mmCIF file of C-alpha atoms in Angstrom:
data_model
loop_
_atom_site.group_PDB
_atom_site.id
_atom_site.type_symbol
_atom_site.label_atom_id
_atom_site.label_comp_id
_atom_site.label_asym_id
_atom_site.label_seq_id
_atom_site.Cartn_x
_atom_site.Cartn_y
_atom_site.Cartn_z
ATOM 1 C CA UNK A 1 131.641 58.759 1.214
ATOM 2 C CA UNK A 2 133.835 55.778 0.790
ATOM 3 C CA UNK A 3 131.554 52.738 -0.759
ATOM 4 C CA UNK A 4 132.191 49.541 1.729
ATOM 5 C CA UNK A 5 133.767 46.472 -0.243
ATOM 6 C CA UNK A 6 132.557 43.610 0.280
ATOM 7 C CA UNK A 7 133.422 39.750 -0.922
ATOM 8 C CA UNK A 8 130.388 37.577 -2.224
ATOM 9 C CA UNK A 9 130.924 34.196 -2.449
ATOM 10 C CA UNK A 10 128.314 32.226 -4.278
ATOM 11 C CA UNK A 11 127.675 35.122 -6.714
ATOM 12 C CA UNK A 12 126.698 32.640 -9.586
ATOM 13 C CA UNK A 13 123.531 31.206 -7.496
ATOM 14 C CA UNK A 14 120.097 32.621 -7.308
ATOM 15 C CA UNK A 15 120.460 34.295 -3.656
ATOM 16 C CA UNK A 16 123.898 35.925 -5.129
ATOM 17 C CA UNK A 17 122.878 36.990 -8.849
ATOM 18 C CA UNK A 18 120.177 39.007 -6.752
ATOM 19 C CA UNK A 19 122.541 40.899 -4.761
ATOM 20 C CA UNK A 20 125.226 41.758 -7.182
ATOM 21 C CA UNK A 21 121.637 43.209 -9.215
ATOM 22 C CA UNK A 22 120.583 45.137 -6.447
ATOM 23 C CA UNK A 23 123.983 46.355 -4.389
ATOM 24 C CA UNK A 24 126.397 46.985 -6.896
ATOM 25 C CA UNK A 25 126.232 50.011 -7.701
ATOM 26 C CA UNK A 26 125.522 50.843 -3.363
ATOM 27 C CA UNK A 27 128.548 48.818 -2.960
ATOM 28 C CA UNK A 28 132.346 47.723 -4.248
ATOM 29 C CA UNK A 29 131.232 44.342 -4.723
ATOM 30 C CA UNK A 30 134.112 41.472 -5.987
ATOM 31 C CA UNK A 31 132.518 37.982 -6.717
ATOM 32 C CA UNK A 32 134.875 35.494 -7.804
ATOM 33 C CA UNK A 33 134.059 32.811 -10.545
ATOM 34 C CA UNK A 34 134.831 29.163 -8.844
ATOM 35 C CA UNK A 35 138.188 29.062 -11.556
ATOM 36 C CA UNK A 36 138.955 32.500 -9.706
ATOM 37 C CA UNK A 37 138.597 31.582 -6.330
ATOM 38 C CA UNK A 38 138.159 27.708 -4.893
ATOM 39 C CA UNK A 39 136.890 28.051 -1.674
ATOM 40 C CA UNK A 40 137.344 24.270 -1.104
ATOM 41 C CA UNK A 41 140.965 25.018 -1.405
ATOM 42 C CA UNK A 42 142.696 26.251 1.591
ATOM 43 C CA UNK A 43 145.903 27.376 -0.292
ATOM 44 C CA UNK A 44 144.083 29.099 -2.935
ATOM 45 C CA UNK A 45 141.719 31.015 -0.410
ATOM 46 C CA UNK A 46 144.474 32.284 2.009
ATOM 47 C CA UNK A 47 146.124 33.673 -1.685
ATOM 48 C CA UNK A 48 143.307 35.372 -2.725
ATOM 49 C CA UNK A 49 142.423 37.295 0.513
ATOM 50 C CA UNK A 50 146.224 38.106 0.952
ATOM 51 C CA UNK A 51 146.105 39.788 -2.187
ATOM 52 C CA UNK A 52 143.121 40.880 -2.899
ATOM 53 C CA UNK A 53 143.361 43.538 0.251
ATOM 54 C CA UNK A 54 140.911 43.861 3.358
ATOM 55 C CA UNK A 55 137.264 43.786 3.026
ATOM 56 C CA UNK A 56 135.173 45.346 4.996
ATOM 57 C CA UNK A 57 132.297 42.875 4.742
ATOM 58 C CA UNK A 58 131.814 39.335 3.433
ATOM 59 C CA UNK A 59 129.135 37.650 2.411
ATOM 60 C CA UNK A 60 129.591 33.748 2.110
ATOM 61 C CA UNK A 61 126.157 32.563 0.321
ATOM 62 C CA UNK A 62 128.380 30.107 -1.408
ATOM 63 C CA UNK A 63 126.903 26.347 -0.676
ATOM 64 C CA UNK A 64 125.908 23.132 -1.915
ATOM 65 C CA UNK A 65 123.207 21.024 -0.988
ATOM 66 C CA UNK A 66 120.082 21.078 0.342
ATOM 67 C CA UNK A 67 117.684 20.522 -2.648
ATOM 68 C CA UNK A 68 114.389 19.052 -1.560
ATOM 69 C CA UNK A 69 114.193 16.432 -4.456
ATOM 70 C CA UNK A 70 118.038 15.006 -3.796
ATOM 71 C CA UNK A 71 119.348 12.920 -0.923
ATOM 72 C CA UNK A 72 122.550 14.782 0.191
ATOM 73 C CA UNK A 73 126.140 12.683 0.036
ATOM 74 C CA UNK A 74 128.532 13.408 3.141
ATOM 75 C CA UNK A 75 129.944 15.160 0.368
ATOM 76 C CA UNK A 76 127.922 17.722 1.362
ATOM 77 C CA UNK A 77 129.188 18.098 4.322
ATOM 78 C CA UNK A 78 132.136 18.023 3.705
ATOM 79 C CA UNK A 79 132.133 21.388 0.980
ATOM 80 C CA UNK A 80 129.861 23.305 3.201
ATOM 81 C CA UNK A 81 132.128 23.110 6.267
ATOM 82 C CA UNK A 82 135.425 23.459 4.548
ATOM 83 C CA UNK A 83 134.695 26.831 2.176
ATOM 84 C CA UNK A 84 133.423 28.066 6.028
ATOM 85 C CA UNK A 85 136.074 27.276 7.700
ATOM 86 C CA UNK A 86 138.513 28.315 4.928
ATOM 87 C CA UNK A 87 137.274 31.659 5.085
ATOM 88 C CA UNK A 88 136.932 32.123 8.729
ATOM 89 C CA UNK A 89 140.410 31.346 9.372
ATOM 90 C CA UNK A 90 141.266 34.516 7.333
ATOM 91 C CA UNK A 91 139.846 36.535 9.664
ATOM 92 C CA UNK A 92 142.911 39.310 9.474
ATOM 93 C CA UNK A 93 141.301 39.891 5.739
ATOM 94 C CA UNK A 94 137.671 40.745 6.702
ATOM 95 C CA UNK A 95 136.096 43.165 9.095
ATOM 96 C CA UNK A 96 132.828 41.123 9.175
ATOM 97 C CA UNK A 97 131.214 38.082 8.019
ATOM 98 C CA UNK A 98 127.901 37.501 7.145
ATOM 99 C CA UNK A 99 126.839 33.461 6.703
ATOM 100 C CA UNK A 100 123.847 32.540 5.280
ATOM 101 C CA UNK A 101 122.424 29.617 7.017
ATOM 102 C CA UNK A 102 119.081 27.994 6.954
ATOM 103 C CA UNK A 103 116.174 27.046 8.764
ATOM 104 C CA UNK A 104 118.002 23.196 8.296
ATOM 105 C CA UNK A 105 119.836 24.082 11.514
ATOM 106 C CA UNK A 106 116.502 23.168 13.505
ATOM 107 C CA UNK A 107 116.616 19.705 12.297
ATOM 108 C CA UNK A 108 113.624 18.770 9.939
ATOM 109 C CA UNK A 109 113.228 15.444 10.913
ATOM 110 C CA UNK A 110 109.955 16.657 12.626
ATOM 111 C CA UNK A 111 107.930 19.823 11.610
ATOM 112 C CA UNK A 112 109.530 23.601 12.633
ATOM 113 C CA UNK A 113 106.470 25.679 13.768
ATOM 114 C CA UNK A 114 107.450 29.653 13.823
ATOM 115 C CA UNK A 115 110.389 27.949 15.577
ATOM 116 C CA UNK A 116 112.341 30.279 17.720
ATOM 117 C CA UNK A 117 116.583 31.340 17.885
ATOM 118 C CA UNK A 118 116.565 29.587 21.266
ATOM 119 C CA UNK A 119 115.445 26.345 20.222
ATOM 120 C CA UNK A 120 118.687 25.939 18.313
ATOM 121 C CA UNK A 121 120.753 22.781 19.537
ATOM 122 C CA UNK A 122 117.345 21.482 20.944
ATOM 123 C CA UNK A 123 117.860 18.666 17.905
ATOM 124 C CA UNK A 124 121.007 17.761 15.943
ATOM 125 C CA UNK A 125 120.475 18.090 12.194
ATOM 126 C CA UNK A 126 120.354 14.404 10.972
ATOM 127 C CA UNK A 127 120.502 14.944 6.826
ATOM 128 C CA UNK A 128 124.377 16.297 5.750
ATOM 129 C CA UNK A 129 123.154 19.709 4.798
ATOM 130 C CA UNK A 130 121.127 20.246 7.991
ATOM 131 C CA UNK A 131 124.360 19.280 10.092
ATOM 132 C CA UNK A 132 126.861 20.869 7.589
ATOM 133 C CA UNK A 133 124.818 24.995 8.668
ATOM 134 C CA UNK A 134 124.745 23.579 11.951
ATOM 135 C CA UNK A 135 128.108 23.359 13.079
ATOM 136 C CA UNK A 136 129.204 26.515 11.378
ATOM 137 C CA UNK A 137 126.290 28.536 12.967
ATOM 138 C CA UNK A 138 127.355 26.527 16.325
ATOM 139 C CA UNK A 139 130.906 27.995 15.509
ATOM 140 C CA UNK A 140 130.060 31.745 14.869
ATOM 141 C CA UNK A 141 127.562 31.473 18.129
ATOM 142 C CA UNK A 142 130.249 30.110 20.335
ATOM 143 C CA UNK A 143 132.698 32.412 19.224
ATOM 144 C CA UNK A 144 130.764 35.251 19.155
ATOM 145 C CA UNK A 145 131.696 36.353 15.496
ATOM 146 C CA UNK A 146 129.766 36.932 11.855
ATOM 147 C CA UNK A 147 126.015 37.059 11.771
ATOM 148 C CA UNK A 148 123.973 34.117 10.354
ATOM 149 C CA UNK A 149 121.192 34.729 8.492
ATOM 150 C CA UNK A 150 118.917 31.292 9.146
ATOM 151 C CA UNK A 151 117.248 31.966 5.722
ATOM 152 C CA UNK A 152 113.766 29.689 5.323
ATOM 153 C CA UNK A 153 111.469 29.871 1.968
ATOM 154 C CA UNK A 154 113.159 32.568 0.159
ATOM 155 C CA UNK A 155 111.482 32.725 -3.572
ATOM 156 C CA UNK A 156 112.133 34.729 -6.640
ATOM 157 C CA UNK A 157 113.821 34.877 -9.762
ATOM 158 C CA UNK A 158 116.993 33.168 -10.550
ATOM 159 C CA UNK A 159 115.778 30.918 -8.421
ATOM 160 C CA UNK A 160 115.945 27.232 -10.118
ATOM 161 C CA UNK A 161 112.257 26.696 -11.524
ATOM 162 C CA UNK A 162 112.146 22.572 -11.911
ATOM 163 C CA UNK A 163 112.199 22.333 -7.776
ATOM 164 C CA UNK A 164 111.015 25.940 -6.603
ATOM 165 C CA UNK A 165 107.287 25.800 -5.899
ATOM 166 C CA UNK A 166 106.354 29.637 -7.069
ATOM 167 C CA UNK A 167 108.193 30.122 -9.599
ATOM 168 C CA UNK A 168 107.634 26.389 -10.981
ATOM 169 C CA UNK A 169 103.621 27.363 -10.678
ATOM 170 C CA UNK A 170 103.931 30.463 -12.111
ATOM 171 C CA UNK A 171 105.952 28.959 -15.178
ATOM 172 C CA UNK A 172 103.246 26.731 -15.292
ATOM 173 C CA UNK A 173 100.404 29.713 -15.958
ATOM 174 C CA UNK A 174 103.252 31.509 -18.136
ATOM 175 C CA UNK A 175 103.079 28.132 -20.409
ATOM 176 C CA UNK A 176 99.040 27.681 -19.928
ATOM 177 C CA UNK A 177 99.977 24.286 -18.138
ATOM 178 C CA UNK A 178 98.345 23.075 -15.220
ATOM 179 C CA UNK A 179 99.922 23.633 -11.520
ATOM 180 C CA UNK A 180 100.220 20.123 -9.759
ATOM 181 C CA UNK A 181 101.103 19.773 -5.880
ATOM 182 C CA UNK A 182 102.334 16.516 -4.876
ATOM 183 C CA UNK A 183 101.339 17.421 -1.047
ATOM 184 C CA UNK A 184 100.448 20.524 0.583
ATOM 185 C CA UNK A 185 103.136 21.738 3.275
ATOM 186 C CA UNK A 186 103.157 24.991 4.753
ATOM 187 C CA UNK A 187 106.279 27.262 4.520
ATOM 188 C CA UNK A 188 107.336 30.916 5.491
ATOM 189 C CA UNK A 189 108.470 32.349 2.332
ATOM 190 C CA UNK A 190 110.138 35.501 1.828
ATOM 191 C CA UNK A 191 110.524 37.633 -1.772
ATOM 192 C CA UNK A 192 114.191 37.591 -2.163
ATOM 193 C CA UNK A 193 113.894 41.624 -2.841
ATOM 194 C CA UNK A 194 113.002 42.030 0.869
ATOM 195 C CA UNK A 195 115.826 39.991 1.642
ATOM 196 C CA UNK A 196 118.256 41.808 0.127
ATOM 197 C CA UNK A 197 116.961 44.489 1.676
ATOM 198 C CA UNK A 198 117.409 43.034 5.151
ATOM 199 C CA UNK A 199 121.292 42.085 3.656
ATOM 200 C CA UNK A 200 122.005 45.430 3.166
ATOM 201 C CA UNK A 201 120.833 46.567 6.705
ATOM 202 C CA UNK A 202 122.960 43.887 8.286
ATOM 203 C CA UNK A 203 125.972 45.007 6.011
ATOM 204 C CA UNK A 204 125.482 49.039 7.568
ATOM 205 C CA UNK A 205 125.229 48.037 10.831
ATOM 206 C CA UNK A 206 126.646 45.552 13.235
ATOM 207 C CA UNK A 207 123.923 43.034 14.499
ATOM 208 C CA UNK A 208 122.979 43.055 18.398
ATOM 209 C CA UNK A 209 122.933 39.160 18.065
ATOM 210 C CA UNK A 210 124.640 36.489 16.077
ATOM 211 C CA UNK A 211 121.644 34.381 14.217
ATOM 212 C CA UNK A 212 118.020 35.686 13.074
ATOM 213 C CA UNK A 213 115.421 34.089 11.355
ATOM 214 C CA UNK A 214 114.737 35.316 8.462
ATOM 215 C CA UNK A 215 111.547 35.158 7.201
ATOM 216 C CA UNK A 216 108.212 36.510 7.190
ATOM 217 C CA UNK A 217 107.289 34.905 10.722
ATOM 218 C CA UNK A 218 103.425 33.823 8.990
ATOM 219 C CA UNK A 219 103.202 30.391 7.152
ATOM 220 C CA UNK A 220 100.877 29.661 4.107
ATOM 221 C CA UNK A 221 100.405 26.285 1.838
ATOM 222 C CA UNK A 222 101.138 25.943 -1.073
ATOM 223 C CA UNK A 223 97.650 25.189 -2.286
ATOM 224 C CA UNK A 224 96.635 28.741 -1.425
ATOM 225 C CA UNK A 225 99.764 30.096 -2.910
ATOM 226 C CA UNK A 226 98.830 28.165 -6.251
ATOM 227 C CA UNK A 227 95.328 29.809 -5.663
ATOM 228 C CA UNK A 228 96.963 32.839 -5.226
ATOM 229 C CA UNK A 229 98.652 32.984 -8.566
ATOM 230 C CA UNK A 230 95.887 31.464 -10.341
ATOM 231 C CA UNK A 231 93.821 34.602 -9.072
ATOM 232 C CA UNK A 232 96.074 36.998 -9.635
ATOM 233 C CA UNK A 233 97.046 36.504 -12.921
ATOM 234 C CA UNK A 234 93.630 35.839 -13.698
ATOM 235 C CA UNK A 235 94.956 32.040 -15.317
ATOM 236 C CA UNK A 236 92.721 29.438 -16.530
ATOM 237 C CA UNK A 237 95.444 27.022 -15.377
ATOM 238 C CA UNK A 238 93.886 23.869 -13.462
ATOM 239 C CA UNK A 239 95.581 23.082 -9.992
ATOM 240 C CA UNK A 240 95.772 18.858 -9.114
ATOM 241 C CA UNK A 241 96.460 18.637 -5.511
ATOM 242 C CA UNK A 242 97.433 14.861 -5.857
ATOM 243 C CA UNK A 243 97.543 13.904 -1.778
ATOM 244 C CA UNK A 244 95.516 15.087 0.555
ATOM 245 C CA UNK A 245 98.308 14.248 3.282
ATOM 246 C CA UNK A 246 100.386 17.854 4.993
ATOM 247 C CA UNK A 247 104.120 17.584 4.734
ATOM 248 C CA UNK A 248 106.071 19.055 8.309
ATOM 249 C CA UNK A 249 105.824 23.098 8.099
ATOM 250 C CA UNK A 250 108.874 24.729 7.789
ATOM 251 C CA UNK A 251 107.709 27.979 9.480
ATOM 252 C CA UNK A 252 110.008 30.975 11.908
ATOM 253 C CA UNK A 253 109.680 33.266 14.326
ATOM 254 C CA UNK A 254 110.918 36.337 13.233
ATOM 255 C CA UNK A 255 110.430 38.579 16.211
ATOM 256 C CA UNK A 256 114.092 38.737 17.122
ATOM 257 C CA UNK A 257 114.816 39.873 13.261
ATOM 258 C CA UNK A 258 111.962 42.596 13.210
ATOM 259 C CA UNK A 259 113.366 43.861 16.581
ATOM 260 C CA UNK A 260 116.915 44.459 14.760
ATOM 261 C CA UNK A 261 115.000 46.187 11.570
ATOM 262 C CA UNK A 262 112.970 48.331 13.140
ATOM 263 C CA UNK A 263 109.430 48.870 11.286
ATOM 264 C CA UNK A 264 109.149 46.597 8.269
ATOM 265 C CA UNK A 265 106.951 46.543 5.848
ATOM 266 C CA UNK A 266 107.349 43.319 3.325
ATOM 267 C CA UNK A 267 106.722 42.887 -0.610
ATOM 268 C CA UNK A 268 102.951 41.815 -0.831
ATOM 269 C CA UNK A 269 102.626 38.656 -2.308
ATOM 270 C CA UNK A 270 100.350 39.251 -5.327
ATOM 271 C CA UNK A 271 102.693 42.059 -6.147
ATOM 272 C CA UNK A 272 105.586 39.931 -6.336
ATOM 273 C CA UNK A 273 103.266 37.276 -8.389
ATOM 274 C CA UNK A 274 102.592 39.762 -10.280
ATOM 275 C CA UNK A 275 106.641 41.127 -10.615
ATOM 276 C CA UNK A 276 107.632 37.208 -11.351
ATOM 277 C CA UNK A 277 105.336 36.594 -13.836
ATOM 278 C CA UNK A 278 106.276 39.580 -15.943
ATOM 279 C CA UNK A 279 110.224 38.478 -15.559
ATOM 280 C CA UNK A 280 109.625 35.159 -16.705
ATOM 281 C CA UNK A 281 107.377 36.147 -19.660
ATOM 282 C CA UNK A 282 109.946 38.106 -21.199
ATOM 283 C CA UNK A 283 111.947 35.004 -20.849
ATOM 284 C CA UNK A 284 109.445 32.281 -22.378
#
């Protein structure tokens, strides 16, 4: 049988590395280096998908943006919309598209409780990130094109460990250090294995709507997650919770997603503790 090719943009980040790990060999994957392909640069874009020939799938993970500890420029904005839109308008190149969005597209101005597809539009995104995923998801839902994954608290390695909570914790027990929590917030994470496992369902089959959730659909702090690990890997590592204030929970719905997989079963999180931990002690 003829392997599907598919176009990843964004191969160099953590959400990418783990599907060129995981699909390559399923798949005829081509991920372009940013000197290979400049996504912000509508000239260079329409060249490479000219000659480059049709694929059957993309997947656009490529963005910028969005880091919890940095205030985003317009700049932001600005890249995010125009490496869409730049693709998009190739559409003669590509059989589908797959966008991966976030959870940002709710707004999170105010906290996002196992917040539903239908709430979308209910608030306008006021940070540039938020704003930059919503107008291209309001693009692919108006035009009834692509699928947009709404991706929340994915987690696992590759992932960047000075601002990621579990992996930052776990590095933490890894180096016998302590685990410290500025302030608890609640989050839906998801083990990026079982998201690239979700990926690779959308790429085999064509989605019955245009965005999903995707997440776990249950939300946990991060002071039981620190617990968690501490437990698990059975670490004398102290954990300083230094607030006693919540953040806003950044938490999804999920039912629409599970209705599109069919019976799911997700990574348990001590065993991916446990799988994280062994990949970064190899690395110490």
């Amino acid at each position: 049988m003829k392997k599907l090719r598919i176009l990843l943009t964004g191969g160099n980040g953590f959400i990418g590395k783990n599907i060129l790990e995981k699909l390559s060999q399923k798949y005829l994957i081509v991920s372009p280096t940013v000197s290979q392909l400049n996504l912000l640069n509508a000239d260079e874009t329409d060249n490479f998908l000219k000659t480059q020939g049709f694929f059957d799938v993309i997947l656009h993970s490529a963005s910028v943006g969005g880091k919890r500890n940095q205030k985003d420029s317009s700049d932001v904005f600005y890249k995010n919309t125009s490496m869409f839109f730049n693709l998009i308008k190739n559409k003669n190149s590509f059989g589908r598209l797959i966008n991966f969005g976030s959870g940002a597209e709710y707004s999170k101005d105010k906290p996002l409780v196992k917040v539903k597809e239908d709430e979308f539009g209910k608030r306008i995104p006021k940070d540039y990130y938020g704003f930059s995923k919503f107008i291209i998801a309001s693009y692919l839902e108006s035009h009834k094109i692509g699928t947009n994954l709404r991706l929340f608290g994915v987690y696992g390695k590759y992932e960047e460990i000075g601002i990621r909570f579990i992996s930052n914790a776990i590095n933490q027990v890894v180096l016998k250090k302590p685990i410290v929590i500025n302030n608890d917030v609640y989050f839906d994470y998801l083990y990026v294995d079982d998201l690239v496992k979700i990926i690779d369902h959308f790429i085999q089959n064509k989605s019955k709507f245009i965005s999903y959730n995707i997440g776990r659909g249950k939300a946990v702090s991060l002071l039981t997650i620190a617990k968690k690990i501490v437990r698990v890997l059975k670490s004398d590592s102290k954990i300083t919770l230094k607030t006693k204030s919540l953040g806003y929970e950044y938490s999804c719905n999920n039912e629409r997603l599970i209705h599109e997989l069919g019976e799911t079963e997700f990574t348990q999180f001590e065993d991916s503790i446990i799988n994280l931990y062994n990949w970064y002690e190899r690395r110490k």
